[in-house]
């Protein structure tokens, strides 16, 4: 699997969440994403690169995901550092799941990607 730095020249959708990705790419014929039909997926060439935090394992992991209407591909992953993992897990009630990133994780990712 690639490193996050390998994707530094790509455009990330920093606001995308797993829920929004489903609404945008898997239900694209049914709804106007974000309340606007201008944002809808128009075809298979539309895609998004975004980050998620997966808490299903013993330690939270951040994944870079590429999603289009055909599915999702995990491009890169890294274990969340303890100083970010604990507050994040507290914020989600220690529930297992896949979540969007918070501002602290975004800041950490930007340093990791862009140096």
Coordinates of N, CA and C in Angstrom, one line a residue:
X1 N 0.9 -1.2 0.0 CA 0.0 0.0 0.0 C 0.9 1.2 0.0
X2 N 0.5 2.3 -0.7 CA 1.2 3.5 -0.8 C 1.3 4.3 0.5
X3 N 2.1 5.3 0.5 CA 2.2 6.2 1.6 C 1.3 7.5 1.3
X4 N 0.9 8.2 2.3 CA 0.1 9.4 2.1 C 0.9 10.4 1.2
X5 N 2.2 10.5 1.4 CA 3.0 11.5 0.7 C 3.0 11.2 -0.8
X6 N 2.7 10.0 -1.2 CA 2.6 9.6 -2.6 C 1.5 10.4 -3.3
X7 N 0.5 10.9 -2.6 CA -0.7 11.5 -3.1 C -0.7 13.0 -2.9
X8 N 0.4 13.6 -2.5 CA 0.5 15.0 -2.2 C 0.1 15.9 -3.4
X9 N 0.2 15.5 -4.6 CA -0.2 16.3 -5.7 C -1.7 16.1 -6.1
X10 N -2.4 15.3 -5.4 CA -3.8 15.1 -5.7 C -4.7 16.1 -4.9
X11 N -5.9 16.2 -5.3 CA -6.9 17.1 -4.6 C -7.7 16.2 -3.6
X12 N -7.7 16.5 -2.4 CA -8.4 15.8 -1.4 C -9.7 16.5 -1.1
X13 N -10.8 15.7 -0.8 CA -12.0 16.3 -0.4 C -12.0 16.2 1.2
X14 N -11.5 17.2 1.8 CA -11.3 17.2 3.3 C -12.6 17.1 4.1
X15 N -13.7 17.6 3.5 CA -14.9 17.6 4.2 C -15.8 16.3 4.0
X16 N -15.4 15.4 3.1 CA -16.1 14.2 2.8 C -16.1 13.3 4.0
X17 N -17.3 12.7 4.3 CA -17.4 11.7 5.4 C -17.9 10.5 4.8
X18 N -17.8 9.3 5.5 CA -18.3 8.1 4.9 C -19.8 8.2 4.5
X19 N -20.6 8.9 5.4 CA -22.0 9.0 5.1 C -22.3 9.8 3.8
X20 N -21.5 10.9 3.7 CA -21.6 11.8 2.5 C -21.2 11.0 1.2
X21 N -20.2 10.2 1.4 CA -19.7 9.4 0.2 C -20.8 8.5 -0.3
X22 N -21.5 7.8 0.6 CA -22.6 6.9 0.3 C -23.7 7.7 -0.4
X23 N -24.1 8.9 0.1 CA -25.1 9.7 -0.4 C -24.7 10.2 -1.8
X24 N -23.5 10.6 -2.0 CA -23.0 11.1 -3.3 C -22.8 10.1 -4.3
X25 N -22.2 9.0 -4.0 CA -21.8 8.0 -5.0 C -22.6 6.8 -5.1
X26 N -23.3 6.4 -4.1 CA -24.1 5.2 -4.2 C -25.6 5.4 -4.3
X27 N -26.0 6.6 -4.0 CA -27.4 7.0 -4.1 C -27.5 8.2 -5.1
X28 N -26.6 8.2 -6.0 CA -26.4 9.4 -6.9 C -27.6 9.6 -7.8
X29 N -28.4 8.7 -8.1 CA -29.6 8.9 -8.9 C -30.8 9.4 -8.2
X30 N -30.7 9.4 -6.9 CA -31.9 9.7 -6.0 C -31.9 11.0 -5.3
X31 N -30.7 11.6 -5.2 CA -30.7 12.8 -4.3 C -29.7 13.9 -4.8
X32 N -30.0 15.1 -4.4 CA -29.1 16.2 -4.6 C -28.2 16.3 -3.4
X33 N -26.9 15.9 -3.5 CA -26.0 15.9 -2.4 C -25.8 17.3 -1.9
X34 N -25.8 17.4 -0.6 CA -25.6 18.7 0.0 C -26.7 19.7 -0.3
X35 N -27.9 19.2 -0.7 CA -29.1 20.0 -1.0 C -29.0 20.7 -2.4
X36 N -28.1 20.2 -3.2 CA -28.0 20.9 -4.5 C -27.7 19.8 -5.6
X37 N -28.5 19.8 -6.6 CA -28.3 18.9 -7.7 C -27.1 19.2 -8.6
X38 N -26.5 20.4 -8.4 CA -25.2 20.7 -9.1 C -24.1 19.9 -8.6
X39 N -24.2 19.3 -7.4 CA -23.1 18.5 -6.8 C -23.2 17.1 -7.1
X40 N -24.2 16.7 -7.8 CA -24.5 15.2 -8.0 C -23.4 14.6 -8.9
X41 N -23.3 13.3 -8.8 CA -22.4 12.5 -9.6 C -23.1 12.4 -11.0
X42 N -22.3 12.6 -12.0 CA -22.9 12.6 -13.4 C -22.4 11.4 -14.1
X43 N -21.4 10.7 -13.6 CA -20.9 9.5 -14.3 C -19.8 8.8 -13.6
X44 N -19.3 7.7 -14.2 CA -18.3 6.9 -13.6 C -16.9 7.6 -13.5
X45 N -16.7 8.7 -14.2 CA -15.5 9.4 -14.1 C -15.4 10.3 -12.9
X46 N -16.5 10.6 -12.3 CA -16.5 11.4 -11.0 C -16.0 10.6 -9.9
X47 N -15.1 11.1 -9.1 CA -14.5 10.4 -8.0 C -14.1 11.4 -6.9
X48 N -13.9 10.9 -5.7 CA -13.4 11.7 -4.6 C -12.3 10.9 -3.9
X49 N -11.3 11.7 -3.4 CA -10.3 11.1 -2.5 C -10.5 11.8 -1.2
X50 N -10.7 11.0 -0.2 CA -11.0 11.5 1.2 C -10.4 10.5 2.2
X51 N -10.4 11.0 3.5 CA -9.8 10.3 4.6 C -10.9 9.8 5.5
X52 N -10.7 8.6 6.1 CA -11.6 8.1 7.1 C -10.8 7.6 8.3
X53 N -11.4 7.5 9.4 CA -10.8 6.8 10.6 C -11.6 5.6 10.9
X54 N -10.9 4.4 10.8 CA -11.5 3.1 11.0 C -11.1 2.7 12.5
X55 N -12.2 2.4 13.3 CA -11.9 2.1 14.7 C -12.3 0.6 14.9
X56 N -12.4 -0.2 13.9 CA -12.8 -1.6 14.1 C -11.7 -2.4 14.7
X57 N -10.5 -2.0 14.5 CA -9.4 -2.8 15.0 C -9.0 -2.3 16.4
X58 N -8.0 -2.9 17.0 CA -7.6 -2.5 18.4 C -7.2 -1.0 18.5
X59 N -6.6 -0.5 17.4 CA -6.1 0.9 17.4 C -6.6 1.6 16.1
X60 N -7.1 2.8 16.3 CA -7.7 3.5 15.1 C -6.7 3.7 14.0
X61 N -7.1 3.6 12.8 CA -6.3 3.7 11.6 C -7.0 4.7 10.6
X62 N -6.1 5.5 10.0 CA -6.6 6.5 9.0 C -6.3 5.9 7.6
X63 N -7.4 5.9 6.8 CA -7.3 5.4 5.4 C -7.5 6.6 4.5
X64 N -6.8 6.6 3.4 CA -7.1 7.4 2.2 C -7.9 6.6 1.3
X65 N -9.1 7.1 0.9 CA -10.0 6.3 0.1 C -10.3 7.0 -1.2
X66 N -10.3 6.2 -2.3 CA -10.8 6.8 -3.6 C -12.2 6.1 -3.8
X67 N -13.2 6.9 -4.1 CA -14.5 6.4 -4.3 C -15.1 7.0 -5.6
X68 N -15.8 6.1 -6.3 CA -16.6 6.5 -7.4 C -17.9 5.7 -7.4
X69 N -18.7 5.8 -8.4 CA -20.0 5.0 -8.3 C -19.8 3.5 -8.5
X70 N -18.6 3.1 -8.8 CA -18.3 1.6 -8.9 C -17.9 1.0 -7.6
X71 N -17.4 1.9 -6.7 CA -17.0 1.3 -5.4 C -15.9 2.2 -4.8
X72 N -15.2 1.6 -3.8 CA -14.2 2.3 -3.0 C -12.9 1.5 -3.0
X73 N -11.8 2.2 -3.0 CA -10.5 1.6 -2.9 C -9.6 2.3 -1.9
X74 N -9.1 1.5 -1.0 CA -8.2 2.1 0.1 C -6.8 2.2 -0.6
X75 N -6.3 3.5 -0.6 CA -5.0 3.8 -1.3 C -3.8 3.8 -0.3
X76 N -4.1 4.2 0.9 CA -3.0 4.3 1.9 C -3.6 4.3 3.3
X77 N -2.8 3.9 4.2 CA -3.2 3.8 5.6 C -2.1 4.1 6.6
X78 N -2.5 4.5 7.8 CA -1.5 4.8 8.8 C -2.2 4.7 10.2
X79 N -1.5 4.2 11.1 CA -2.1 4.1 12.5 C -2.1 5.5 13.1
X80 N -3.2 5.8 13.7 CA -3.4 7.1 14.3 C -2.5 7.2 15.6
X81 N -1.7 8.2 15.7 CA -0.8 8.3 16.9 C -1.7 8.4 18.2
X82 N -1.1 7.9 19.3 CA -1.9 7.8 20.6 C -2.4 9.1 21.0
X83 N -1.7 10.2 20.8 CA -2.1 11.5 21.2 C -3.4 12.0 20.5
X84 N -3.6 11.4 19.3 CA -4.8 11.7 18.6 C -5.9 10.6 18.7
X85 N -5.4 9.4 18.9 CA -6.4 8.3 19.0 C -7.2 8.3 20.2
X86 N -6.7 8.7 21.4 CA -7.5 8.7 22.6 C -8.6 9.7 22.5
X87 N -8.3 11.0 22.2 CA -9.4 12.0 22.1 C -10.4 11.6 21.1
X88 N -9.9 11.0 19.9 CA -10.9 10.7 18.9 C -11.8 9.6 19.4
X89 N -11.3 8.6 20.0 CA -12.1 7.5 20.5 C -13.1 8.0 21.6
X90 N -12.6 8.9 22.4 CA -13.5 9.5 23.4 C -14.7 10.3 22.7
X91 N -14.4 10.9 21.6 CA -15.4 11.7 20.8 C -16.4 10.8 20.2
X92 N -16.1 9.6 19.9 CA -17.1 8.7 19.3 C -17.6 7.7 20.3
X93 N -17.4 7.9 21.5 CA -17.9 7.0 22.6 C -17.3 5.6 22.5
X94 N -16.1 5.5 22.0 CA -15.4 4.3 21.9 C -16.1 3.2 21.1
X95 N -17.0 3.7 20.2 CA -17.7 2.8 19.3 C -16.9 2.4 18.1
X96 N -17.1 1.2 17.7 CA -16.4 0.7 16.5 C -17.2 1.2 15.3
X97 N -16.4 1.6 14.2 CA -17.0 2.1 13.0 C -16.0 2.8 12.1
X98 N -16.5 3.5 11.1 CA -15.7 4.2 10.2 C -16.3 5.6 10.2
X99 N -15.4 6.6 10.5 CA -15.8 8.0 10.7 C -15.0 9.0 9.8
X100 N -15.6 10.1 9.7 CA -14.9 11.2 9.0 C -13.8 11.7 10.0
X101 N -12.8 12.5 9.4 CA -11.7 13.0 10.3 C -12.2 14.3 11.0
X102 N -11.5 14.6 12.1 CA -11.8 15.8 12.8 C -10.7 16.8 12.4
X103 N -10.8 18.1 12.9 CA -9.8 19.1 12.5 C -8.4 18.8 13.0
X104 N -8.3 18.2 14.2 CA -6.9 17.8 14.7 C -6.3 16.7 13.8
X105 N -7.1 15.8 13.3 CA -6.5 14.7 12.4 C -6.2 15.3 11.1
X106 N -7.0 16.3 10.6 CA -6.7 16.9 9.3 C -5.3 17.7 9.4
X107 N -5.1 18.4 10.5 CA -3.9 19.1 10.7 C -2.7 18.2 10.7
X108 N -2.8 17.1 11.4 CA -1.8 16.0 11.4 C -1.5 15.5 10.1
X109 N -2.6 15.2 9.3 CA -2.4 14.6 8.0 C -1.7 15.6 7.0
X110 N -2.1 16.9 7.1 CA -1.5 17.9 6.3 C 0.0 17.9 6.5
X111 N 0.5 17.9 7.7 CA 1.9 17.8 8.0 C 2.5 16.5 7.5
X112 N 1.8 15.4 7.6 CA 2.3 14.1 7.2 C 2.5 14.1 5.6
X113 N 1.5 14.7 5.0 CA 1.5 14.7 3.5 C 2.4 15.7 2.9
X114 N 2.3 17.0 3.4 CA 3.0 18.1 2.7 C 4.3 18.5 3.4
X115 N 4.6 17.9 4.6 CA 5.8 18.1 5.3 C 5.7 19.4 6.1

